[in-house]
Coordinates of C-alpha atoms and ligand atoms in Angstrom, one line a residue:
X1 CA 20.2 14.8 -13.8
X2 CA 17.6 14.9 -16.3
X3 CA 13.9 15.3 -14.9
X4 CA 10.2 14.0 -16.7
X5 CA 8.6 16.6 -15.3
X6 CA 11.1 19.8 -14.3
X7 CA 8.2 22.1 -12.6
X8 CA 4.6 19.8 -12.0
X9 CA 2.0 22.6 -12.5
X10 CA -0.9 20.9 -10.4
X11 CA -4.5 22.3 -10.3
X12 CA -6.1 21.2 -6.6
X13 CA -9.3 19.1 -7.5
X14 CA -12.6 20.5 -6.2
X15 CA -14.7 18.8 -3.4
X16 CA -17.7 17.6 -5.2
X17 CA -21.1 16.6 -3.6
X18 CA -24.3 15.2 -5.1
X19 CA -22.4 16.1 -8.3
X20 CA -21.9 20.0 -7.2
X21 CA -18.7 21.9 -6.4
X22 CA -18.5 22.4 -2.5
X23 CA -16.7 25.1 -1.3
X24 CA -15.1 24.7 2.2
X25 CA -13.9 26.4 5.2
X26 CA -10.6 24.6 5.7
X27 CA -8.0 23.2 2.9
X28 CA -5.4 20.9 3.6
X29 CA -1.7 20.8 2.3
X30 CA -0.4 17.8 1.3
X31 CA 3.4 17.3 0.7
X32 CA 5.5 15.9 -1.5
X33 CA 7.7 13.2 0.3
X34 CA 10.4 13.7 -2.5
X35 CA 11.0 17.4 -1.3
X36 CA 9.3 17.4 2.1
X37 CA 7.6 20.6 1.0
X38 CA 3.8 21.0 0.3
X39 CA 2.7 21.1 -3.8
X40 CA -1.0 21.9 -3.7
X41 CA -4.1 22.3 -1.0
X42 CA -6.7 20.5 -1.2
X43 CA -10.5 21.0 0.1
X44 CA -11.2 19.9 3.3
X45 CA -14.5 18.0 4.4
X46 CA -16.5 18.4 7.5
X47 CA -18.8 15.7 8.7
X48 CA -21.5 17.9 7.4
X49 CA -20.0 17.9 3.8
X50 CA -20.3 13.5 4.3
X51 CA -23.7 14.0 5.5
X52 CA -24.7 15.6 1.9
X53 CA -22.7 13.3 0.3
X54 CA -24.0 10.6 2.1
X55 CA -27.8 11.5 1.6
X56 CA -26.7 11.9 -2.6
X57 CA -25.8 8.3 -2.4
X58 CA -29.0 7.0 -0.8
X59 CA -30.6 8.8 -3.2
X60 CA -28.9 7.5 -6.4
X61 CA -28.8 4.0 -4.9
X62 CA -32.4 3.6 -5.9
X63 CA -32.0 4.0 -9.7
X64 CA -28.3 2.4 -9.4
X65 CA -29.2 -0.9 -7.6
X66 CA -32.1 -0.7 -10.2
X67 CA -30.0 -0.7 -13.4
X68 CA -28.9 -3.7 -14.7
X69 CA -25.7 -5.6 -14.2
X70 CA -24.7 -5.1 -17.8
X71 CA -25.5 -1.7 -17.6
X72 CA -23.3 -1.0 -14.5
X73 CA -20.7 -3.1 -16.2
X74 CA -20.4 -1.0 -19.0
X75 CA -20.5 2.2 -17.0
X76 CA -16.8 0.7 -15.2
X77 CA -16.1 -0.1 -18.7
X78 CA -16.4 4.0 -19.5
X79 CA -14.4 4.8 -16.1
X80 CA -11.5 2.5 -17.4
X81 CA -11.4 4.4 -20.7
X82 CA -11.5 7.7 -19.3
X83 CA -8.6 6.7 -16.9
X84 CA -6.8 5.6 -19.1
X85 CA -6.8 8.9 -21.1
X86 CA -6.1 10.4 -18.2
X87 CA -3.0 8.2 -17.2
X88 CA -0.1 10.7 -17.8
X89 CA -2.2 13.0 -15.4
X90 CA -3.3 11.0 -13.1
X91 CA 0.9 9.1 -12.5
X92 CA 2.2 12.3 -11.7
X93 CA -0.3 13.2 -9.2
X94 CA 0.5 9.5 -7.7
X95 CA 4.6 10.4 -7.8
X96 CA 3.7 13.6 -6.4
X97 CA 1.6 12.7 -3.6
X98 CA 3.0 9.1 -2.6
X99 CA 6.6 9.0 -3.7
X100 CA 7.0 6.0 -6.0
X101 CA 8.8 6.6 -9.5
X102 CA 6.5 7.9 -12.1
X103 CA 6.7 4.1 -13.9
X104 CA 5.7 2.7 -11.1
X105 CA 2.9 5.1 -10.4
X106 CA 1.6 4.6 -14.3
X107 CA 2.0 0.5 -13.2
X108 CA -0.4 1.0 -10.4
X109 CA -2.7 2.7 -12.1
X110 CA -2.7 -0.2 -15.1
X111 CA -2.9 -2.8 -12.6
X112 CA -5.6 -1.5 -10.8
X113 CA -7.6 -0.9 -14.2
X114 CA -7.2 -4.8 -14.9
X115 CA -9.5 -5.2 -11.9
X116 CA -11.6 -2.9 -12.9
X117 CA -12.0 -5.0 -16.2
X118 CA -12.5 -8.3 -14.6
X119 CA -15.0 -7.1 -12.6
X120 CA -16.7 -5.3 -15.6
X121 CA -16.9 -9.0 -17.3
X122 CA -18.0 -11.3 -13.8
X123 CA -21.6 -12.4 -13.5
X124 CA -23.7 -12.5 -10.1
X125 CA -25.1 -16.1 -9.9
X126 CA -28.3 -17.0 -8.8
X127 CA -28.2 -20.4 -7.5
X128 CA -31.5 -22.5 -7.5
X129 CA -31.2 -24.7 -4.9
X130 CA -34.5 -26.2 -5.5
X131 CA -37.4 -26.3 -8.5
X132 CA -39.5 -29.0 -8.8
X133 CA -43.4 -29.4 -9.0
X134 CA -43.8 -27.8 -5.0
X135 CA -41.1 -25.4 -4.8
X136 CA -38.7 -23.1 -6.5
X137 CA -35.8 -21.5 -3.9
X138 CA -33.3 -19.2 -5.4
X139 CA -30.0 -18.1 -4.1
X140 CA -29.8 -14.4 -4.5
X141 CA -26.9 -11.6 -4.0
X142 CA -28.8 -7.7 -3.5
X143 CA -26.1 -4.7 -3.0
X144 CA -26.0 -3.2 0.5
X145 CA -26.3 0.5 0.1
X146 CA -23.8 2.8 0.6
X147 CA -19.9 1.5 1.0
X148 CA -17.9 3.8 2.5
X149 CA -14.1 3.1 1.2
X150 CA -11.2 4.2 3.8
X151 CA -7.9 3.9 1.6
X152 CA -4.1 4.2 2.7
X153 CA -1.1 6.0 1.5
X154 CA 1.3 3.3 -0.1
X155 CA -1.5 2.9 -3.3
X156 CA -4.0 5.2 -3.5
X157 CA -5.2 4.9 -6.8
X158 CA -5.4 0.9 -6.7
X159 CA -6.6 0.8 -3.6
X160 CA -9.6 3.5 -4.6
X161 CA -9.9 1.4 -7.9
X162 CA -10.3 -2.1 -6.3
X163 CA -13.5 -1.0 -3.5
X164 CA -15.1 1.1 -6.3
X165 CA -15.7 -1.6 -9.0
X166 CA -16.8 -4.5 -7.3
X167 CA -18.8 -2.0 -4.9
X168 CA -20.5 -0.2 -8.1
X169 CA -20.5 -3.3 -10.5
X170 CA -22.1 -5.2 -7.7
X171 CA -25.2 -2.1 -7.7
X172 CA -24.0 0.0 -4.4
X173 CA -23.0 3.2 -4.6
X174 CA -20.0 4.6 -2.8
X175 CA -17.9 7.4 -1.4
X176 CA -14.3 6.8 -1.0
X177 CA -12.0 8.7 2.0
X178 CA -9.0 9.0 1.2
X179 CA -5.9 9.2 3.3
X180 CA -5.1 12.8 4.1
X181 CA -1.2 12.3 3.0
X182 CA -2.5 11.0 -0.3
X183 CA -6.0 12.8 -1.4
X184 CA -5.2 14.4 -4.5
X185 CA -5.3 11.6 -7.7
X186 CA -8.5 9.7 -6.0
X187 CA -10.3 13.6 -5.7
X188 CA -8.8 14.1 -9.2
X189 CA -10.7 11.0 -10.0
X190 CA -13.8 11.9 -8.8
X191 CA -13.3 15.2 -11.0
X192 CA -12.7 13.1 -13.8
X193 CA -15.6 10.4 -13.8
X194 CA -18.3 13.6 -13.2
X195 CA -19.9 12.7 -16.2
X196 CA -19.6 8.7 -16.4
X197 CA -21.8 7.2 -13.1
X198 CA -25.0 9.2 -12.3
X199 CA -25.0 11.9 -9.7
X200 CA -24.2 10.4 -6.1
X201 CA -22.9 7.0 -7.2
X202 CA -19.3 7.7 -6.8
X203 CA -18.3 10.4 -4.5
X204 CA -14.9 11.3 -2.6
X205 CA -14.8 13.1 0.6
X206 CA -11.6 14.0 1.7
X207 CA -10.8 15.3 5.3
X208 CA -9.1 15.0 8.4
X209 CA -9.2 12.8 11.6
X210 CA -12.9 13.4 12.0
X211 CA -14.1 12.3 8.9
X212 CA -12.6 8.0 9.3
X213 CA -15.0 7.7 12.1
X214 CA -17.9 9.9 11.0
X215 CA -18.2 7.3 8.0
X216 CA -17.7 4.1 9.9
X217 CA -20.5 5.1 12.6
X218 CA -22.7 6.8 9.8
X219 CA -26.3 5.3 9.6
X220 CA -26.5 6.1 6.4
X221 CA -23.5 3.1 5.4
X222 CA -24.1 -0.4 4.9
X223 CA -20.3 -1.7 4.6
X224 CA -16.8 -0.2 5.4
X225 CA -14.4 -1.7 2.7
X226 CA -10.7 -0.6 4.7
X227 CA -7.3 -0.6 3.8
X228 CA -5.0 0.1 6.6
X229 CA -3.3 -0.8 9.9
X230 CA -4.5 -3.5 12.3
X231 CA -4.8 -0.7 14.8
X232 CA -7.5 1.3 12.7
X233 CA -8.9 -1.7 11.7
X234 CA -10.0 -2.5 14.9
X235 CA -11.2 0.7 15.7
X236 CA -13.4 0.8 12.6
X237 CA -14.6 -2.5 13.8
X238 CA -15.5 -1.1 16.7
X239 CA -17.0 1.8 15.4
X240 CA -19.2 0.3 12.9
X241 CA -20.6 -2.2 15.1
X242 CA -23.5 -0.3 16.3
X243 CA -25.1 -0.4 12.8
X244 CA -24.0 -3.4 12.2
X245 CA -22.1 -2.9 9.1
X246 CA -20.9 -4.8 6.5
X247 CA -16.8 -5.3 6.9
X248 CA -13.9 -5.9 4.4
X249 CA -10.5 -5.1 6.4
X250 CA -6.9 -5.3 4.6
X251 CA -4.6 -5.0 7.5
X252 CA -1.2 -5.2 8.0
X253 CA 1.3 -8.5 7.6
X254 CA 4.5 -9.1 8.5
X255 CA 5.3 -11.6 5.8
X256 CA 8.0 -14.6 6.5
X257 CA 9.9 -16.1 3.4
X258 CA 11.6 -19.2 4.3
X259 CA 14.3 -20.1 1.7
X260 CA 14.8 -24.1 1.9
X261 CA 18.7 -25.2 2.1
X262 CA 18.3 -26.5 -1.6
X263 CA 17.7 -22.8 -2.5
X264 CA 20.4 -21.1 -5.2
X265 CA 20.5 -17.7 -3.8
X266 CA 22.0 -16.4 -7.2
X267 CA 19.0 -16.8 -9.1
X268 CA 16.1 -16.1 -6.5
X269 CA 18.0 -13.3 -5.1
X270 CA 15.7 -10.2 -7.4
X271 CA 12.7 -12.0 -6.5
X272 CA 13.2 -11.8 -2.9
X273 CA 14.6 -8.3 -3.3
X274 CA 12.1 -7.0 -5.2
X275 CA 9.3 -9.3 -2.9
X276 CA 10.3 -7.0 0.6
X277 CA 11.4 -3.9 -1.1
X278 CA 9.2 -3.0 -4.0
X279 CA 7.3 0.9 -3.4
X280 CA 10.1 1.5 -0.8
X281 CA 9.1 -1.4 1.1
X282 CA 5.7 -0.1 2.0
X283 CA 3.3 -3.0 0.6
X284 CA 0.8 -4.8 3.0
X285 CA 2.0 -8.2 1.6
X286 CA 5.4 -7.0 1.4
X287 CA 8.1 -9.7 2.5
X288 CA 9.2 -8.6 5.6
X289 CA 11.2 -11.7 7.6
X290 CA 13.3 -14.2 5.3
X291 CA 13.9 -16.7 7.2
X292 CA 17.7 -18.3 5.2
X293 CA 19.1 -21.5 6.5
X294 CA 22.3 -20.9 8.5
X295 CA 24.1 -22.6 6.2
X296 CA 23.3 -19.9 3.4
X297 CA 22.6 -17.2 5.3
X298 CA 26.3 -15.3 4.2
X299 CA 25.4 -16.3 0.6
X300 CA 21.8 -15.1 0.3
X301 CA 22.8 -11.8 2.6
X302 CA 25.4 -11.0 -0.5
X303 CA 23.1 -11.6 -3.6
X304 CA 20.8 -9.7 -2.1
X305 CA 23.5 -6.8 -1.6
X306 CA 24.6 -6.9 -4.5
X307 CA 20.7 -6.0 -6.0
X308 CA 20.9 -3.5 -3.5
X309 CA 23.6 -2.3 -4.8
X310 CA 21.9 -1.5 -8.4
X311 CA 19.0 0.3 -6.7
X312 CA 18.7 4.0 -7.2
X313 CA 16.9 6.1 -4.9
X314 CA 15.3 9.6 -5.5
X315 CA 13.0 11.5 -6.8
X316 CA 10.8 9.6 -8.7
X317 CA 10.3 12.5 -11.2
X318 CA 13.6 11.8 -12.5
X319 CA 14.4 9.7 -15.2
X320 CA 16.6 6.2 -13.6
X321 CA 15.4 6.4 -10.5
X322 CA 14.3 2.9 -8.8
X323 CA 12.7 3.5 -5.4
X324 CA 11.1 6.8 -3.9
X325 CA 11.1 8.3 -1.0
X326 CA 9.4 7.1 2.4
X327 CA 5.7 8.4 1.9
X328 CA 5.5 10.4 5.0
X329 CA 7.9 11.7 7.9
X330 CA 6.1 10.1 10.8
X331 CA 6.7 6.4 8.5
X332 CA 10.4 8.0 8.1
X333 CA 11.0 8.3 11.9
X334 CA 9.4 5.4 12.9
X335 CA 11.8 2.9 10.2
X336 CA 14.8 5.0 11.8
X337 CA 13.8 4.2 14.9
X338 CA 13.0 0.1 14.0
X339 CA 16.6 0.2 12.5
X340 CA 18.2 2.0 15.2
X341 CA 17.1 0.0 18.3
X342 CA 16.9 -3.2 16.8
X343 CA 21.0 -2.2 15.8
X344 CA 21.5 -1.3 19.6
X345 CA 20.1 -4.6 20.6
X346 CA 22.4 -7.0 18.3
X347 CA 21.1 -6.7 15.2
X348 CA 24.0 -6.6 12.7
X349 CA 23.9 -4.0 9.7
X350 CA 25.0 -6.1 6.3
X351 CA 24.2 -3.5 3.6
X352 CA 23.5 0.6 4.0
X353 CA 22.9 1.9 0.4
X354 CA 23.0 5.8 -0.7
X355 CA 20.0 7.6 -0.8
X356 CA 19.3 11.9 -0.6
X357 CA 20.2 13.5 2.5
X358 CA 16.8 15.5 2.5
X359 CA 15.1 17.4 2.9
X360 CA 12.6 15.0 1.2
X361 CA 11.7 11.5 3.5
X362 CA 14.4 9.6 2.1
X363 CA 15.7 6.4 3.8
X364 CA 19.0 4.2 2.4
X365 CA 17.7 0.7 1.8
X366 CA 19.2 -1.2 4.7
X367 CA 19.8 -5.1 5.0
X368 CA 20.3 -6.2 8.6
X369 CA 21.1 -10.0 9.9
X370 CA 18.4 -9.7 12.9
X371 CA 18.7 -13.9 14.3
X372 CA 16.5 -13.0 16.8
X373 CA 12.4 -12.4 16.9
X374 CA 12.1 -10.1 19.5
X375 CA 14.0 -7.7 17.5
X376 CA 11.4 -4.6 16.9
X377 CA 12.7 -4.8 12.8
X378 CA 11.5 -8.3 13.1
X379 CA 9.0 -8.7 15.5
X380 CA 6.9 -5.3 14.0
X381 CA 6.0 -4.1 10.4
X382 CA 8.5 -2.1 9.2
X383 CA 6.7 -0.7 6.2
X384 CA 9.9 0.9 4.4
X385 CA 12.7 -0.5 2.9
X386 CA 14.8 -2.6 5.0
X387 CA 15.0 -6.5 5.1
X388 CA 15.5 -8.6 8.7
X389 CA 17.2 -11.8 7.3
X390 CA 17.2 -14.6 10.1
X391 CA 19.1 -17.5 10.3
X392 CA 17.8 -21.3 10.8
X393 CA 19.2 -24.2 11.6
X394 CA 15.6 -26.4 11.8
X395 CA 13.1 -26.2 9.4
X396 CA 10.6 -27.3 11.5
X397 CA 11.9 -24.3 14.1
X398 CA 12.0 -21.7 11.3
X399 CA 8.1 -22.3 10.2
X400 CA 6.8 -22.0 14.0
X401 CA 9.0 -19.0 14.3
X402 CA 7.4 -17.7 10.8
X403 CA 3.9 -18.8 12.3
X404 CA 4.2 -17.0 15.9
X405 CA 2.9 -13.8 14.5
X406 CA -0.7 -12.1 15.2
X407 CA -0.6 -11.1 11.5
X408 CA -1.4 -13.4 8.5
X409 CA -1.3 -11.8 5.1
X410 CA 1.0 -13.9 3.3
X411 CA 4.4 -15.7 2.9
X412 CA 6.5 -17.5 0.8
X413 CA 8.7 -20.4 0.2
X414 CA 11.5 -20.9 -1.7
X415 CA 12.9 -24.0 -3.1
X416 CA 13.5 -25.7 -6.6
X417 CA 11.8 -28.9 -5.3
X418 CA 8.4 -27.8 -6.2
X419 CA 7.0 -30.6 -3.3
X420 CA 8.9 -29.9 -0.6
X421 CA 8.4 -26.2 -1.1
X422 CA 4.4 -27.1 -0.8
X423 CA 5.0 -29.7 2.0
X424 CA 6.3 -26.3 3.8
X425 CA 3.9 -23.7 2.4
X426 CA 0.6 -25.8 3.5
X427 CA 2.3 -25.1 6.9
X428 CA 2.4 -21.8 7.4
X429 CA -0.7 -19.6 8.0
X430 CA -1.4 -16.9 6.1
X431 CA -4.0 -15.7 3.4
X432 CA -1.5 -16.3 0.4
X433 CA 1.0 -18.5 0.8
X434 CA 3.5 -18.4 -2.6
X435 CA 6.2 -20.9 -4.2
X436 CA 8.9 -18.7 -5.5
X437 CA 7.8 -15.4 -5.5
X438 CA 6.0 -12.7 -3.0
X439 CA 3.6 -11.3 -3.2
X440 CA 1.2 -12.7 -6.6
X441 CA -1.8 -10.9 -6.8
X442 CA -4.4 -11.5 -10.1
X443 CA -7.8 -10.1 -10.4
X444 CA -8.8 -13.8 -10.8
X445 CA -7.4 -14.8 -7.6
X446 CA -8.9 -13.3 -3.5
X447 CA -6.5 -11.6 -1.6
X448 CA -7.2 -11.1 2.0
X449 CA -5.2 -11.8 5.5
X450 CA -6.3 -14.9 8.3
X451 CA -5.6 -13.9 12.0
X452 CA -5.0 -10.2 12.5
X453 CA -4.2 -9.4 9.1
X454 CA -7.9 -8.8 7.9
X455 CA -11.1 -9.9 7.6
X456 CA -12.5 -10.9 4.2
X457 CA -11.1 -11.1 0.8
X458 CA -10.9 -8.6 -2.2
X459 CA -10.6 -9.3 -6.1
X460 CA -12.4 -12.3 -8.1
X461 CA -16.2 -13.2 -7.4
X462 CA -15.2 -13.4 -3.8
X463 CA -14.6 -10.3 -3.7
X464 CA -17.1 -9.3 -6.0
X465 CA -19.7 -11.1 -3.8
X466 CA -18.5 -9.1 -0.4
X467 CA -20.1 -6.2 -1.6
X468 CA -23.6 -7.8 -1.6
X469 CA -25.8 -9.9 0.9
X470 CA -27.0 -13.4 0.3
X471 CA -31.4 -12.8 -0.1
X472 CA -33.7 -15.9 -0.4
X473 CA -36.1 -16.3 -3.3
X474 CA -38.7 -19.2 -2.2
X475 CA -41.9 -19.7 -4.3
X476 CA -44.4 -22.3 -3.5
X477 CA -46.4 -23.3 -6.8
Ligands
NAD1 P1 -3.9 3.9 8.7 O1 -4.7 2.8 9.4 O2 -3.2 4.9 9.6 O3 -4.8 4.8 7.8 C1 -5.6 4.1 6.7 C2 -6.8 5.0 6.5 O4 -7.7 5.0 7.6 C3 -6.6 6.5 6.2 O5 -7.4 6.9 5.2 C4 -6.9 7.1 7.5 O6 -7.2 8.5 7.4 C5 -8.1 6.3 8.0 N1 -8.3 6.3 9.4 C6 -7.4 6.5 10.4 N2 -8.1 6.4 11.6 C7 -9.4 6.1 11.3 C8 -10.5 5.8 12.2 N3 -10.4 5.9 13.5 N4 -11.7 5.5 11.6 C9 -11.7 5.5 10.2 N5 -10.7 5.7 9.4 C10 -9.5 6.0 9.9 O7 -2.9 3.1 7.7 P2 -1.8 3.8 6.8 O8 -0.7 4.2 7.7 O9 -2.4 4.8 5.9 O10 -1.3 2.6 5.9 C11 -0.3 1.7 6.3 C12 -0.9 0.4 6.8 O11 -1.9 -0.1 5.9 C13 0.1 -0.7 7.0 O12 -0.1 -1.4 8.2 C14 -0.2 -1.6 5.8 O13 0.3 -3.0 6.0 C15 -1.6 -1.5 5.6 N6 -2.1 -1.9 4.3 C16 -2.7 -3.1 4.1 C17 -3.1 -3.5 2.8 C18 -3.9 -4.8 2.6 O14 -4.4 -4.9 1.5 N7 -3.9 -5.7 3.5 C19 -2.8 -2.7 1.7 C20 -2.1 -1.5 2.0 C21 -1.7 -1.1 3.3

């Protein structure tokens, strides 16, 4: 087996605060899910350490929100560059940390530096609602503050890249918390762009269970931008609501796909595959239900296999290797345990592939027939990489099924006929709805879940605009 990268030498990044190296008490390990063992330490944060950096931010939000828009802009321009010289870096730290194949790490990165870039190019629009010979009233967007950024494991780096753009290009400053199974590229980052905002802009305070709350109860924030489950979501919400702040949540989904009965399973089977089970099956918008009519159920379940069947899985140092590990044990369990009960209570196992024994968090990527929604692979978010497909008879049946979820992110359709396939996708309710493909995400385009998936959008001026509050300009002459 030949390896990219035999022995990853990894330097920990420093805590830095108000632009100054912090030292602290505690460090945390953080493992690699490839070999279950830990690669580096990392500095640990007290809420004291977010108190400094949360008083550096105030303090470099007056000259920040002050600069212009250009001048912002072309600050993120400079953060781009120096990412991208920093790519090879900054991928292995991803594989290392999170799991995913080193290719896929460098794609993250790259994707999330095309947000960066869109944002770099959007204008803030003023919108003069009135101007004539008594009256002028303008429309007006003014920064918040300081965003606090909560990120989760499955994308650290794109998740990081798509708060601190908008939040920076729209004149905030920030400080990003990492999760504490996946600190080490978003610290590196911070280590990186020392020199390209001004001190206190962009900070990133890593820590453990105390710091989440610390910063979504913190006088000193304006908004919460979060990525993560419903569960913390609402806590946040909770927690944030006695300063009133500002909210983005990206929560969880628990996609449907419904393939019509007009479907060729041949030729859409790689795009569902790759739809549930890309990054180990640990996406938010992830496909998680397909919903196949009965009368092609046998025939999608085997194309689907037989993709299966060409998936690697390892470590994601090594060269060939499709799919990672799970990112953490916990996740590991908890899909074992999803599989498991939902097998003991009728679910039918249709495809088990090969995958490392250990000791890393490695789990085979399963395929179950699962006709039933009370199922827990079905009814829950799995968040690894197995697939519930359900059988229909009614279509009509099959989108209230897909529709009785609290979640909402997104979901899909699948059909040659173009019209029908809208006719269904206008019925289901989610934040995305797509025609032959899940997910499809475009800095041009918001992304954001209805019902318990989320609250507010990310990417494109929508997104752009959430990190701002509407302010009214009215002059009488
Ligand atoms: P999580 O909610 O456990 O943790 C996410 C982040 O919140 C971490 O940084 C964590 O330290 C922090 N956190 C935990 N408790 C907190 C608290 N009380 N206050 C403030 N912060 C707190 O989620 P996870 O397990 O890291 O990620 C998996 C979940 O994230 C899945 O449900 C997935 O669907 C969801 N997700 C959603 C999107 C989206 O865009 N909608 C994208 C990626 C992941």
């Amino acid at each position: 087996m030949t390896s990219n990268v035999q022995s990853a030498e990894v330097t920990a990044p420093k805590l830095l605060i108000n632009g100054e190296v912090v030292t602290t008490a505690r460090r945390r390990e953080v493992i690699n899910p490839a070999t279950g063992d830990a690669f580096t330490a990392v500095p640990d944060a007290t809420p004291a350490d977010l108190d400094n950096a949360v008083a550096a931010a105030r303090r470099a939000f007056t000259g920040w929100s002050k600069t212009s828009l250009q001048g912002r802009q072309m600050a993120v321009q400079r953060m781009v560059a120096v990412i991208r010289e920093n790519l090879d870096e900054l991928s292995l730290l991803v594989t290392l940390e999170q799991g995913k194949p080193l290719a896929k790490a460098r794609g993250e990165i790259e994707s999330g530096l095309r947000y960066c870039e869109a944002y770099a190019q959007m204008q803030i629009p003023v919108e003069v609602v009135r101007d004539d010979a008594t009256e002028r009233t303008e429309i007006r967007r003014a920064p918040l503050g300081v965003v606090g950024a909560i990120t989760a494991w499955n994308y650290p780096i794109l998740l990081a890249l798509w708060k601190i753009a908008p939040g920076l290009v729209a004149g905030n400053t920030i400080i990003v918390k990492p999760s504490p199974l996946t600190p080490v590229a978003t610290m590196r980052l911070a280590e990186l762009l020392h020199d390209v905002f001004p001190v206190g802009v962009f900070q990133v305070v890593s820590g453990g269970d105390d710091i989440g709350p610390a910063l979504t109860s913190h006088r000193g924030i304006n908004k919460i931008s979060f990525t993560g489950s419903v569960a913390t979501g609402k806590a946040i919400m909770a927690s944030a609501a006695g300063t009133l702040k500002r909210l983005t949540l990206e929560l969880g989904g628990n996609d449907a796909g419904i393939v019509l009965d007009d479907a060729d399973p041949a030729s859409i089977a790689a795009d569902l595959y790759w739809g549930g089970l890309s990054n180990c099956g640990q996406v938010c918008a992830g496909l998680k239900r397909l919903y196949v009519p009965k009368r092609l159920a046998d025939q999608v379940s085997d194309a689907l296999a037989a993709v299966a069947a060409t998936v690697r899985v390892g470590n994601g140092l090594e060269d060939g290797v499709d799919m990672g590990p799970i990112q953490n044990e916990a996740q590991l369990n908890r899909v074992n345990s999803l599989v498991e009960s939902s097998l003991a209570r009728g679910a039918r196992e249709i495809f088990r592939g090969e995958a490392p024994s250990g000791p890393g968090y490695f789990h085979p990527v399963t395929l179950v027939r699962a006709d039933d929604e009370s199922l827990p692979i079905v009814e829950q978010e799995q968040f690894g990489p197995v697939l519930p497909i359900i059988a229909y008879d009614d279509l009509d049946d099959a989108i209230a099924r897909a529709n009785a979820s609290d979640l909402g992110l997104g979901a899909s359709v699948w059909s040659p006929d173009e019209a029908r396939a809208i006719d269904v996708a206008e019925r289901l309710e989610a934040g995305s709805v797509w025609v032959n493909q899940h997910p499809a995400m475009s800095p041009d385009t918001p992304f954001g879940g209805v019902k318990q998936s989320g609250l507010g959008v990310e990417s494109s001026l929508h997104g752009l605009l959430a990190y701002t509050d509407i302010t009214v300009l009215r002059i009488k002459h």
